[in-house]
Amino acid sequence: MKPLITFVLLSLCLLPIIFVLVSTSFKADSRSFSIDYKNNCFRKDGKPFQYISGSIHYSRIPREYWKDRLLKMYMTGLNAIQVYVPWNFHETLQGVFNFAGDRDLEYFLNLANQTGLLVILRPGPYICAEWEMGGLPAWLLQKPNIILRSADTEYLKATSVWFGVLLTKMRPWLYQNGGNIISVQVENEYGSYFACDYNYMRHLHNLFRLFLGEDVILFTTDGNTDKEMICGTLEGLYATIDFGTDTNITAAFIRQRRFEPKGPLVNSEFYTGWLDHWGDKHASVDTVKVSKMLGEMLSMGASVNMYMFEGGTNFGYWNGADHDTRFRSVVTSYDYNAPLSEAGDPTDKLLAIRDVIKNFRDIPVGPMPPATPKFAYGFVTLQKVGNISSLLDTLSPQGPVQSQYPLTFEEIKQYYGSMLYRTTLPRNVPEPTPLISPLNGIHDRAYVSVNGVYKGLMERDTALVMNVTGQQGDQLDIIVENMGRVNFGSYINDNKGLLGNLILGNDVLTDWSIYPLDIDTAVANGWLQAGHSGSGMEAGDGPMIYSGTLKPTGLAWDTFVKLNGWTKGQVWVNGVNLGRYWPQRGPQQTLYVPGPFLSATQPNNITVLELERAPSHRRILFMDRPQLNITTLHTESISFKNIFMVMNYDYKTYTWMNYSFKHD
């Protein structure tokens, strides 16, 4: 192994060389971005170049704030940004492509270009990013047993169609074609996936070259282990590495050198913070460690991308989930303890990073743009609109799908949100009788009612049985909530809904009416305001709709809504889905409400779907600051055996294994 001083010197690009650009009809004159393998650096227009970049996700930030966030990144001293493209954000329904409004990727690239920022594009098709299903569209799961991120024929066909659309749009934005994209990642951290399918990676490589040409730099990013680098790298794709403050820099870059002996050192994801799951403590990464390691890497000549520079928000249903020992859903906030907060405000971490960057390049002259203004609008009292069952004509106007056995979300082609599964009790159950999901088929939380009376919930991996009583013919309603598909690892084939049969005592429940619930459309059309739907008189717990109005104040500033005393659910403001709340689980206690979502002059409609229990006061509070770090409840995994014993049910004599759970 070479001494450290030799290793550092070899990583620097010290000797300029003459770069000759051969102009083609696809290139802008005198523009080039390339890898200089002789001098271990990038070259931009023939000159040595080191990028200092930050990750930003346009899909997690309101379009109205894109320019503000990009300007703050530029004024920090960054010369590049790194951008993921979530496939499912643009092709939520197969064959329907959406690049308008807050999905206008080219408008975002143009803003970055005008700001003076180069772009490192990460189009996937898989992106991870703590995003729903890692960016893969849920409609892929309509093919049973599809092997995602592999050379599976159906998967390759869908991927090829998607890239035919996306990469064709991206080609004019390549730096050599006059745009600002300097490099493009192929797949993402593929070495961490079980498939290790080189044919798949070769197929992607060929697709990227077909649509983007031969001159653009294509690269891979993988974690700091030999296994990940072995399975994630491919000849013809420049291999980069990612790591955070808990890693030895020299050892990590030595590993990159084993797979990429020449060329620039690159940390494609230097972690400035980390994600949160419901029930975890709020993640925090020390500012001093971040700034110190950033300075050390830049001193070595490495190009560095900070992940994240601003995280933003998992609006709507876009949060992902992890599955290690159990399913763990990612919270709505993607603040990430990043240099720019969830609301885009500069932090002490940003100022420390800027002080480091000053030692390596000139910082733009001028003040840092200030934080967006915040306002505490105060309390709003909500009224009950009705429970889900009473609103089915509004929430599921097409009516139910009839099936002998339960169908998944994907089979119904409702990919996000919630669905209602309805059947009747097959016999009298006067004594508490276990309702069981024997194959852990609740994905992800099920809210159970009998004859409209809420009885409790069942939850994936943790609560797979509950007691039920009633009479033969009583209506059994089970509302199943999709809490976000797994975005990392081998469990990304994450179907939602009831994945297997439910058993009541010894009876397999059949003859289901399954209602897709389109709550978002109902909210957007104003159908769920108090007095518009339902009687408003339903009593009890369980899934309920509430609504109210935030009166105009002449201001449309950022704010944060806190649901103190509420249990778990979803919030909409003026038809925009802010995301999930779960204060009883934590750590997140407030939801970010960007100013552009509000009206300064018209009443602002507030809708809340409370899934378990609303407080008697029915108030929500609009604050001028977030609360992201209060953990109040942590649910541990419970084994099947313990569940059965807790329910006073002899699991040894239970005979559910004799039943068949396959659909017709």
XYZ file of C-alpha atoms in Angstrom:
664
model
C 0.000 0.000 0.000
C 1.382 3.414 -0.911
C 2.053 5.924 1.877
C -0.731 8.433 2.488
C 1.191 11.376 0.999
C 1.651 9.496 -2.276
C -2.014 8.500 -2.276
C -3.072 12.120 -1.820
C -0.758 13.461 -4.514
C -1.922 10.879 -7.008
C -5.498 11.945 -6.397
C -4.793 15.550 -7.333
C -4.980 16.836 -10.870
C -1.768 18.886 -10.997
C -0.689 18.784 -14.624
C -2.841 20.453 -17.270
C -3.133 18.711 -20.597
C -4.490 19.803 -23.910
C -8.037 18.644 -24.479
C -9.290 18.586 -28.043
C -13.039 18.587 -28.507
C -14.316 17.023 -31.684
C -17.495 18.862 -32.518
C -20.532 16.923 -33.698
C -24.033 17.978 -34.583
C -25.061 17.110 -31.003
C -22.443 19.276 -29.245
C -22.132 22.924 -28.357
C -18.804 24.356 -29.524
C -15.953 24.296 -26.952
C -18.049 22.645 -24.233
C -16.819 19.364 -22.788
C -16.871 17.430 -19.550
C -14.665 14.370 -19.265
C -12.507 12.200 -17.022
C -8.744 12.672 -17.169
C -7.425 9.257 -16.154
C -3.807 10.322 -16.452
C -4.124 13.099 -13.891
C -6.962 11.640 -11.800
C -9.479 14.422 -12.205
C -12.482 15.685 -14.105
C -11.971 18.191 -16.890
C -14.484 20.861 -17.766
C -13.807 22.660 -21.042
C -10.293 21.257 -20.932
C -9.478 22.544 -17.440
C -9.169 20.552 -14.193
C -12.449 20.566 -12.311
C -13.544 19.535 -8.829
C -17.229 19.577 -8.035
C -18.682 20.516 -4.660
C -22.273 19.420 -4.863
C -25.401 18.995 -2.776
C -28.438 16.743 -3.222
C -31.839 18.358 -3.682
C -35.103 16.631 -4.638
C -37.492 18.724 -6.719
C -40.211 16.169 -5.948
C -40.049 17.090 -2.243
C -40.133 20.878 -2.633
C -42.960 23.086 -3.954
C -42.202 24.382 -7.439
C -42.576 27.959 -6.162
C -39.560 27.416 -3.890
C -37.195 25.717 -6.337
C -35.417 28.954 -7.228
C -35.047 29.982 -3.586
C -33.424 26.669 -2.616
C -31.101 26.613 -5.630
C -29.950 30.180 -4.971
C -29.137 29.318 -1.356
C -27.082 26.349 -2.513
C -25.218 28.509 -5.015
C -24.540 31.204 -2.413
C -23.111 28.550 -0.086
C -20.412 27.971 -2.683
C -21.656 24.842 -4.421
C -20.925 24.560 -8.119
C -23.201 21.552 -8.720
C -26.330 19.810 -7.479
C -27.282 16.152 -7.521
C -30.835 15.299 -8.579
C -32.847 12.080 -8.376
C -35.653 11.432 -10.880
C -38.418 9.306 -9.262
C -39.951 7.168 -12.000
C -43.234 6.712 -10.101
C -43.582 10.493 -9.681
C -43.778 10.884 -13.473
C -45.461 7.611 -14.516
C -47.794 6.876 -11.610
C -50.142 5.096 -14.022
C -48.563 2.916 -16.673
C -48.189 4.763 -19.959
C -49.321 8.126 -18.535
C -46.337 10.488 -18.295
C -46.550 13.716 -16.305
C -43.860 16.398 -16.536
C -46.072 19.399 -15.726
C -46.270 21.684 -12.702
C -44.322 20.360 -9.735
C -43.122 17.525 -12.002
C -41.555 19.855 -14.580
C -38.030 18.496 -14.446
C -36.800 20.561 -17.380
C -37.982 23.773 -15.725
C -36.032 22.755 -12.624
C -32.905 22.074 -14.697
C -33.302 25.442 -16.385
C -33.545 27.215 -13.006
C -30.372 25.456 -11.885
C -28.659 26.477 -15.111
C -29.694 30.108 -14.687
C -28.435 30.012 -11.105
C -25.006 28.775 -12.206
C -25.260 25.188 -10.961
C -24.148 22.116 -12.846
C -26.222 18.940 -12.465
C -25.326 15.359 -11.594
C -28.397 13.438 -12.751
C -29.514 10.227 -11.026
C -32.432 8.855 -13.081
C -32.491 5.352 -11.619
C -34.635 3.535 -12.597
C -34.311 2.692 -8.895
C -33.284 5.598 -6.651
C -33.922 4.471 -3.037
C -34.017 8.018 -1.543
C -36.401 6.911 1.234
C -39.023 7.422 -1.484
C -42.041 5.152 -2.074
C -40.768 1.835 -3.509
C -37.422 3.461 -4.207
C -38.964 5.379 -7.100
C -40.213 2.285 -8.917
C -43.896 2.488 -9.943
C -46.229 0.193 -8.000
C -47.926 -0.961 -11.206
C -44.874 -3.121 -11.871
C -46.198 -5.407 -9.131
C -49.221 -6.336 -11.233
C -47.020 -9.044 -12.709
C -46.857 -11.787 -10.053
C -43.330 -12.750 -9.035
C -41.660 -10.010 -11.085
C -37.992 -9.717 -10.155
C -37.373 -5.992 -9.896
C -33.952 -4.547 -10.698
C -33.027 -7.563 -12.803
C -33.095 -8.827 -16.377
C -36.709 -9.943 -15.874
C -38.319 -9.456 -19.300
C -41.345 -7.455 -18.115
C -39.208 -5.241 -15.922
C -36.741 -4.519 -18.740
C -39.594 -3.733 -21.115
C -41.113 -1.184 -18.728
C -37.712 0.328 -17.950
C -36.875 0.699 -21.633
C -40.131 2.533 -22.354
C -39.569 4.871 -19.401
C -36.008 5.718 -20.379
C -37.072 6.234 -23.963
C -39.248 9.073 -22.664
C -37.016 10.465 -19.907
C -33.556 10.264 -21.457
C -34.770 11.721 -24.742
C -35.844 14.776 -22.738
C -32.500 14.855 -20.920
C -30.161 14.662 -23.929
C -30.380 18.386 -24.825
C -29.512 19.188 -21.182
C -26.143 17.409 -21.320
C -23.269 19.814 -20.777
C -21.648 19.100 -24.143
C -24.996 19.835 -25.800
C -25.306 23.251 -24.163
C -27.030 22.206 -20.945
C -25.775 21.702 -17.399
C -25.823 17.903 -16.827
C -22.195 16.862 -16.388
C -22.692 13.187 -15.484
C -25.452 10.585 -15.211
C -25.733 7.731 -12.734
C -26.804 4.279 -13.935
C -29.069 2.538 -11.369
C -28.292 3.311 -7.708
C -26.306 1.422 -5.080
C -26.984 -1.751 -7.023
C -24.375 -3.650 -5.022
C -26.663 -3.606 -1.985
C -29.377 -5.544 -3.855
C -29.535 -9.336 -3.778
C -29.851 -9.867 -7.548
C -26.308 -8.868 -8.574
C -27.427 -9.190 -12.212
C -24.719 -7.954 -14.573
C -26.937 -8.561 -17.602
C -29.393 -6.060 -16.143
C -26.651 -3.483 -15.654
C -25.371 -4.074 -19.193
C -28.880 -3.530 -20.527
C -29.126 -0.210 -18.688
C -25.664 0.786 -19.897
C -26.723 0.171 -23.483
C -29.969 2.131 -22.993
C -28.137 5.136 -21.573
C -25.632 5.144 -24.437
C -28.432 4.770 -26.985
C -30.376 7.778 -25.722
C -27.555 9.987 -24.355
C -24.676 9.265 -26.706
C -21.106 8.174 -26.166
C -19.624 11.311 -24.608
C -21.514 11.773 -21.351
C -19.887 10.380 -18.192
C -21.899 7.456 -16.850
C -21.161 6.372 -13.280
C -22.225 4.070 -10.464
C -22.489 4.728 -6.730
C -22.143 2.044 -4.086
C -21.607 1.672 -0.370
C -18.249 1.276 1.283
C -17.911 -2.528 1.200
C -16.244 -4.902 -1.238
C -19.477 -6.821 -1.839
C -21.377 -3.676 -2.785
C -18.629 -2.463 -5.070
C -18.320 -5.868 -6.751
C -22.018 -6.212 -7.580
C -22.668 -2.531 -8.280
C -19.862 -1.721 -10.710
C -19.549 -2.489 -14.415
C -16.908 -1.902 -17.047
C -17.667 1.317 -18.897
C -19.332 2.937 -15.886
C -17.137 5.075 -13.622
C -17.239 3.625 -10.093
C -17.799 6.040 -7.193
C -18.374 5.389 -3.501
C -20.499 6.853 -0.701
C -19.885 7.197 3.035
C -20.511 9.452 6.023
C -18.757 10.847 9.058
C -18.315 7.447 10.723
C -15.919 6.288 7.993
C -12.153 6.537 7.535
C -11.718 8.664 4.418
C -8.432 7.133 3.290
C -9.693 3.564 3.650
C -12.865 4.378 1.710
C -11.012 5.985 -1.188
C -8.511 3.110 -1.247
C -11.517 0.855 -1.788
C -12.696 3.062 -4.673
C -9.180 2.860 -6.138
C -9.313 -0.944 -6.128
C -12.305 -0.772 -8.451
C -11.344 2.418 -10.306
C -7.510 2.631 -10.300
C -7.406 5.934 -12.187
C -9.607 8.995 -12.359
C -11.059 11.411 -9.788
C -11.868 10.426 -6.233
C -15.622 10.816 -5.726
C -17.869 10.541 -2.674
C -21.289 10.607 -4.328
C -23.202 10.609 -1.038
C -21.455 12.266 1.891
C -24.087 12.109 4.618
C -24.781 15.446 6.278
C -27.646 13.904 8.268
C -29.958 10.907 8.219
C -33.584 9.840 7.826
C -36.237 9.244 10.494
C -38.673 6.369 10.933
C -41.841 6.598 13.001
C -40.908 5.660 16.540
C -37.210 6.516 16.175
C -35.366 9.404 17.709
C -34.807 12.321 15.329
C -31.533 11.765 13.485
C -28.677 14.201 13.948
C -25.154 14.303 12.505
C -22.600 16.546 14.170
C -21.818 19.782 12.303
C -18.144 19.784 13.335
C -17.655 16.257 11.966
C -19.373 17.152 8.698
C -17.327 20.283 8.085
C -14.047 18.637 9.134
C -14.480 15.631 6.844
C -15.644 17.799 3.963
C -12.471 19.864 4.243
C -10.290 16.743 4.339
C -11.899 15.253 1.218
C -11.672 18.520 -0.710
C -8.003 18.820 0.303
C -7.389 15.431 -1.290
C -8.813 16.715 -4.568
C -11.953 14.592 -4.243
C -15.251 15.675 -5.723
C -17.971 15.499 -3.100
C -21.748 15.490 -3.140
C -23.453 16.190 0.187
C -26.547 14.044 0.759
C -28.800 15.801 1.610
C -28.253 19.535 1.194
C -31.980 20.049 1.506
C -34.249 17.100 2.101
C -37.705 18.641 1.861
C -40.962 16.815 2.580
C -42.626 13.499 1.731
C -45.914 15.114 0.755
C -48.917 12.890 0.118
C -48.053 9.197 0.115
C -44.492 9.450 -1.211
C -42.592 8.329 1.895
C -40.807 5.014 1.686
C -40.119 2.396 4.319
C -37.428 -0.004 5.454
C -37.698 -3.646 6.397
C -34.956 -5.213 8.507
C -36.347 -7.141 11.469
C -39.740 -5.527 10.829
C -41.483 -2.991 8.617
C -40.580 0.608 9.517
C -42.209 3.499 7.716
C -40.328 6.743 6.991
C -41.844 9.896 8.476
C -43.368 12.728 6.433
C -40.551 15.180 7.080
C -37.365 14.634 5.104
C -35.565 17.383 6.989
C -32.596 14.999 7.233
C -30.757 17.318 9.650
C -29.433 18.850 6.420
C -27.695 22.232 5.893
C -30.973 23.666 4.591
C -33.925 22.752 6.792
C -37.131 21.137 5.591
C -38.495 24.661 5.062
C -35.341 25.694 3.177
C -33.851 27.772 5.988
C -30.050 28.127 6.321
C -28.697 26.389 9.422
C -25.479 26.547 11.413
C -24.391 23.476 9.465
C -24.749 25.404 6.206
C -22.652 28.292 7.533
C -19.944 25.881 8.688
C -19.905 24.190 5.272
C -19.654 27.561 3.539
C -16.636 28.430 5.680
C -14.961 25.210 4.519
C -15.753 25.782 0.847
C -14.189 29.276 1.014
C -10.809 27.572 1.306
C -11.214 25.833 -2.048
C -13.084 28.177 -4.358
C -14.408 31.698 -4.495
C -17.757 32.120 -2.769
C -20.313 34.177 -4.725
C -20.460 37.777 -3.576
C -23.619 38.869 -1.813
C -25.785 37.964 1.167
C -27.286 34.552 1.753
C -31.021 34.681 0.945
C -32.952 34.762 4.229
C -35.258 32.136 5.635
C -38.758 32.200 4.219
C -41.124 34.079 6.574
C -43.114 31.976 9.038
C -46.396 32.733 10.783
C -48.314 31.240 13.710
C -51.928 31.380 12.495
C -53.225 29.847 15.721
C -55.984 27.322 16.388
C -58.590 25.977 13.993
C -61.473 23.883 15.330
C -62.644 21.097 13.032
C -66.084 19.577 12.586
C -66.819 15.929 11.990
C -67.895 15.211 8.411
C -68.509 11.510 8.837
C -66.915 8.099 9.061
C -65.569 6.309 6.014
C -68.508 3.902 5.771
C -71.040 6.741 5.651
C -69.090 8.490 2.868
C -68.555 5.595 0.474
C -70.718 7.128 -2.262
C -68.348 10.100 -2.222
C -65.057 8.289 -1.614
C -65.664 5.300 -3.897
C -68.235 6.416 -6.499
C -67.478 3.503 -8.834
C -68.585 1.064 -6.139
C -66.880 -2.059 -4.854
C -64.990 -4.858 -6.542
C -66.470 -8.232 -5.598
C -64.101 -11.092 -4.822
C -64.340 -14.396 -2.966
C -60.937 -13.730 -1.386
C -59.113 -10.465 -0.606
C -57.336 -8.661 -3.451
C -54.291 -6.458 -3.074
C -54.056 -2.744 -3.856
C -52.096 -3.617 -6.967
C -54.735 -6.059 -8.222
C -57.393 -3.371 -7.772
C -55.030 -0.776 -9.360
C -55.314 1.552 -6.383
C -51.674 2.051 -5.514
C -51.671 4.545 -2.629
C -53.779 5.649 0.308
C -56.391 3.267 1.732
C -58.976 0.655 0.713
C -62.011 -0.719 2.539
C -62.536 -4.495 2.670
C -66.104 -5.461 3.635
C -67.683 -8.830 4.412
C -70.072 -10.291 7.006
C -69.527 -12.493 10.025
C -70.173 -16.097 8.936
C -71.654 -17.182 12.278
C -72.496 -15.951 15.749
C -69.428 -15.086 17.815
C -70.809 -14.180 21.258
C -67.464 -14.729 22.973
C -64.272 -12.847 22.010
C -62.900 -14.750 19.029
C -59.528 -14.157 17.354
C -59.511 -12.418 13.971
C -56.156 -13.501 12.602
C -53.833 -12.685 9.724
C -51.878 -15.964 9.877
C -49.404 -15.184 7.103
C -48.572 -11.635 8.212
C -50.706 -10.371 5.340
C -51.672 -6.982 6.777
C -49.827 -4.408 4.649
C -49.649 -2.187 6.528
C -52.288 -1.189 9.111
C -55.886 -2.396 9.290
C -58.672 -0.552 11.150
C -61.449 -2.979 12.087
C -65.146 -2.176 12.678
C -68.238 -4.346 13.235
C -71.582 -2.810 12.291
C -69.917 0.591 12.188
C -68.414 0.320 15.682
C -64.619 0.554 15.757
C -63.016 -2.471 17.435
C -59.288 -1.865 17.034
C -56.413 -2.346 14.638
C -54.067 -4.912 13.223
C -50.545 -4.013 12.127
C -47.925 -5.608 9.936
C -45.275 -7.576 11.848
C -46.523 -6.441 15.250
C -50.271 -7.013 15.794
C -51.620 -9.865 13.687
C -54.592 -10.870 15.816
C -57.449 -9.167 17.661
C -60.676 -10.309 19.301
C -64.075 -9.809 17.650
C -67.648 -10.451 18.802
C -70.915 -10.190 16.888
C -73.837 -11.951 15.258
C -73.994 -13.863 12.013
C -74.466 -11.397 9.171
C -72.952 -8.430 11.013
C -70.983 -6.147 8.704
C -67.207 -6.420 9.112
C -65.281 -3.436 7.712
C -61.497 -3.411 7.487
C -59.833 -0.240 6.213
C -56.259 -1.017 5.191
C -53.701 1.791 5.003
C -50.635 1.691 2.769
C -47.879 3.224 4.931
C -45.347 3.454 2.077
C -43.595 0.704 0.160
C -40.174 -0.563 1.136
C -37.515 1.477 -0.659
C -34.332 -0.471 0.122
C -33.120 -4.049 0.180
C -34.694 -7.312 -0.903
C -38.277 -6.498 0.185
C -39.105 -3.866 -2.437
C -41.725 -6.198 -3.991
C -44.007 -4.730 -1.346
C -47.655 -5.408 -2.195
C -50.256 -3.585 -0.139
C -53.664 -4.416 1.325
C -54.749 -7.856 2.532
C -52.180 -10.211 1.024
C -53.800 -13.356 2.363
C -56.983 -14.597 3.945
C -58.223 -13.495 7.335
C -59.501 -16.158 9.708
C -62.167 -15.697 12.356
C -61.732 -18.556 14.811
C -61.675 -21.521 12.424
C -63.508 -19.795 9.568
C -61.767 -18.358 6.508
C -63.567 -15.107 5.663
C -64.830 -14.914 2.081
C -67.157 -12.935 -0.192
C -65.479 -9.539 0.025
C -66.648 -6.186 -1.301
C -63.518 -4.112 -1.813
C -63.835 -0.318 -2.077
C -60.935 1.750 -3.487
C -60.976 5.022 -1.520
C -60.137 8.101 -3.586
C -59.989 10.558 -0.705
C -57.660 12.955 -2.530
C -60.112 13.592 -5.362
C -62.969 14.077 -2.916
C -60.924 16.596 -0.936
C -59.734 18.438 -4.045
C -63.334 18.793 -5.260
C -64.544 20.142 -1.914
C -66.848 17.192 -1.283
C -65.633 16.606 2.266
C -66.276 19.968 3.862
C -68.565 19.906 6.900
C -72.191 20.090 5.759
C -71.400 18.812 2.227
C -71.271 15.097 3.005
C -72.611 12.743 5.644
C -74.680 13.637 8.663
C -71.760 14.651 10.854
C -73.423 12.784 13.713
C -71.487 9.518 13.724
C -70.042 8.731 17.105
C -67.109 6.626 18.182
C -63.530 6.027 17.166
C -62.044 4.698 13.966
C -61.470 6.287 10.550
C -63.279 9.637 10.409
C -63.138 12.727 8.206
C -62.974 16.170 9.834
C -62.880 19.572 8.178
C -62.547 23.230 9.020
C -61.405 26.600 7.749
C -58.332 28.701 8.393
C -59.507 32.261 7.967
C -57.477 34.541 5.689
C -55.088 36.921 7.432
C -53.611 38.803 4.494
C -50.536 36.554 4.745
C -49.547 33.398 2.909
C -46.417 32.493 4.849
C -44.937 29.143 5.766
C -46.397 27.519 8.854
C -46.397 24.187 10.693
C -49.546 22.363 11.753
C -49.557 20.460 15.041
C -52.241 17.902 15.882
C -51.918 17.673 19.639
C -54.091 14.875 21.010
C -54.873 13.435 17.586
C -53.665 9.890 16.977
C -52.762 9.095 13.363
C -53.884 10.175 9.934
C -53.502 12.495 6.965
C -53.947 16.268 6.477
C -54.948 18.294 3.407
C -54.770 22.097 3.033
C -56.663 23.572 0.086
C -56.711 20.139 -1.515
C -52.948 19.542 -1.155
C -52.004 16.393 0.738
C -49.429 17.455 3.365
C -48.645 13.884 4.379
C -49.063 11.653 7.407
C -49.180 12.653 11.062
C -48.568 10.270 13.961
C -47.712 12.294 17.079
C -48.293 9.337 19.397
C -45.464 7.484 17.679
C -43.170 10.443 16.910
C -40.609 11.849 16.536
C -42.317 14.245 14.106
C -45.007 16.355 15.771
C -45.723 18.995 13.106
C -46.343 18.989 9.352
C -44.766 21.616 7.126
C -47.255 23.877 5.294
C -45.460 25.908 2.587
C -46.788 29.419 2.086
C -47.698 28.775 -1.587
C -50.249 26.208 -0.409
C -52.199 28.942 1.435
C -54.378 31.834 0.320
C -53.884 35.264 1.885
C -57.363 36.447 0.887
C -59.663 33.406 0.739
C -60.657 30.871 3.426
C -58.250 27.948 3.546
C -59.976 24.556 3.625
C -58.530 22.044 6.088
C -59.361 18.329 5.883
C -58.172 15.665 8.304
C -58.504 11.908 8.022
C -58.146 10.610 11.585
C -57.755 6.843 11.517
C -57.984 5.957 15.199
C -59.194 8.544 17.690
C -59.679 12.320 17.571
C -59.419 14.458 20.698
C -62.573 15.918 22.190
C -61.339 19.463 21.503
C -60.898 18.763 17.752
C -58.425 21.631 17.429
C -55.290 21.836 15.342
C -52.611 24.476 15.814
C -50.675 26.388 13.157
C -47.231 27.273 14.557
C -44.282 29.294 13.287
C -41.693 26.568 13.925
C -41.399 22.804 13.521
C -41.230 20.062 16.137
C -39.462 17.038 14.719
C -37.758 15.427 17.700
C -40.283 14.149 20.257
C -40.621 10.373 20.454
C -43.558 9.366 22.630
C -44.138 5.709 21.791
C -42.037 2.901 20.397
C -43.624 -0.374 19.324
C -41.401 -3.437 19.420
C -41.898 -6.473 17.243
C -44.130 -9.171 18.745
C -43.843 -12.809 17.728
C -46.756 -14.923 16.539
C -46.433 -17.061 19.660
C -46.560 -14.106 22.011
C -49.568 -12.641 20.198
C -51.535 -15.857 20.553
C -50.611 -16.194 24.225
C -51.526 -12.587 24.955
C -54.922 -13.175 23.355
C -55.374 -16.238 25.594
C -55.506 -18.479 22.552
C -53.672 -21.792 22.318
C -51.524 -21.349 19.234
C -50.385 -24.996 19.399
C -53.847 -26.361 18.647
C -54.767 -23.775 16.004
C -55.293 -25.391 12.609
C -54.976 -22.506 10.145
C -52.087 -24.221 8.387
C -54.655 -26.647 6.928
C -56.263 -23.901 4.858
C -55.313 -22.693 1.406
C -54.661 -18.961 1.137
C -54.261 -18.588 -2.617
C -56.634 -16.489 -4.667
C -58.734 -18.122 -7.349
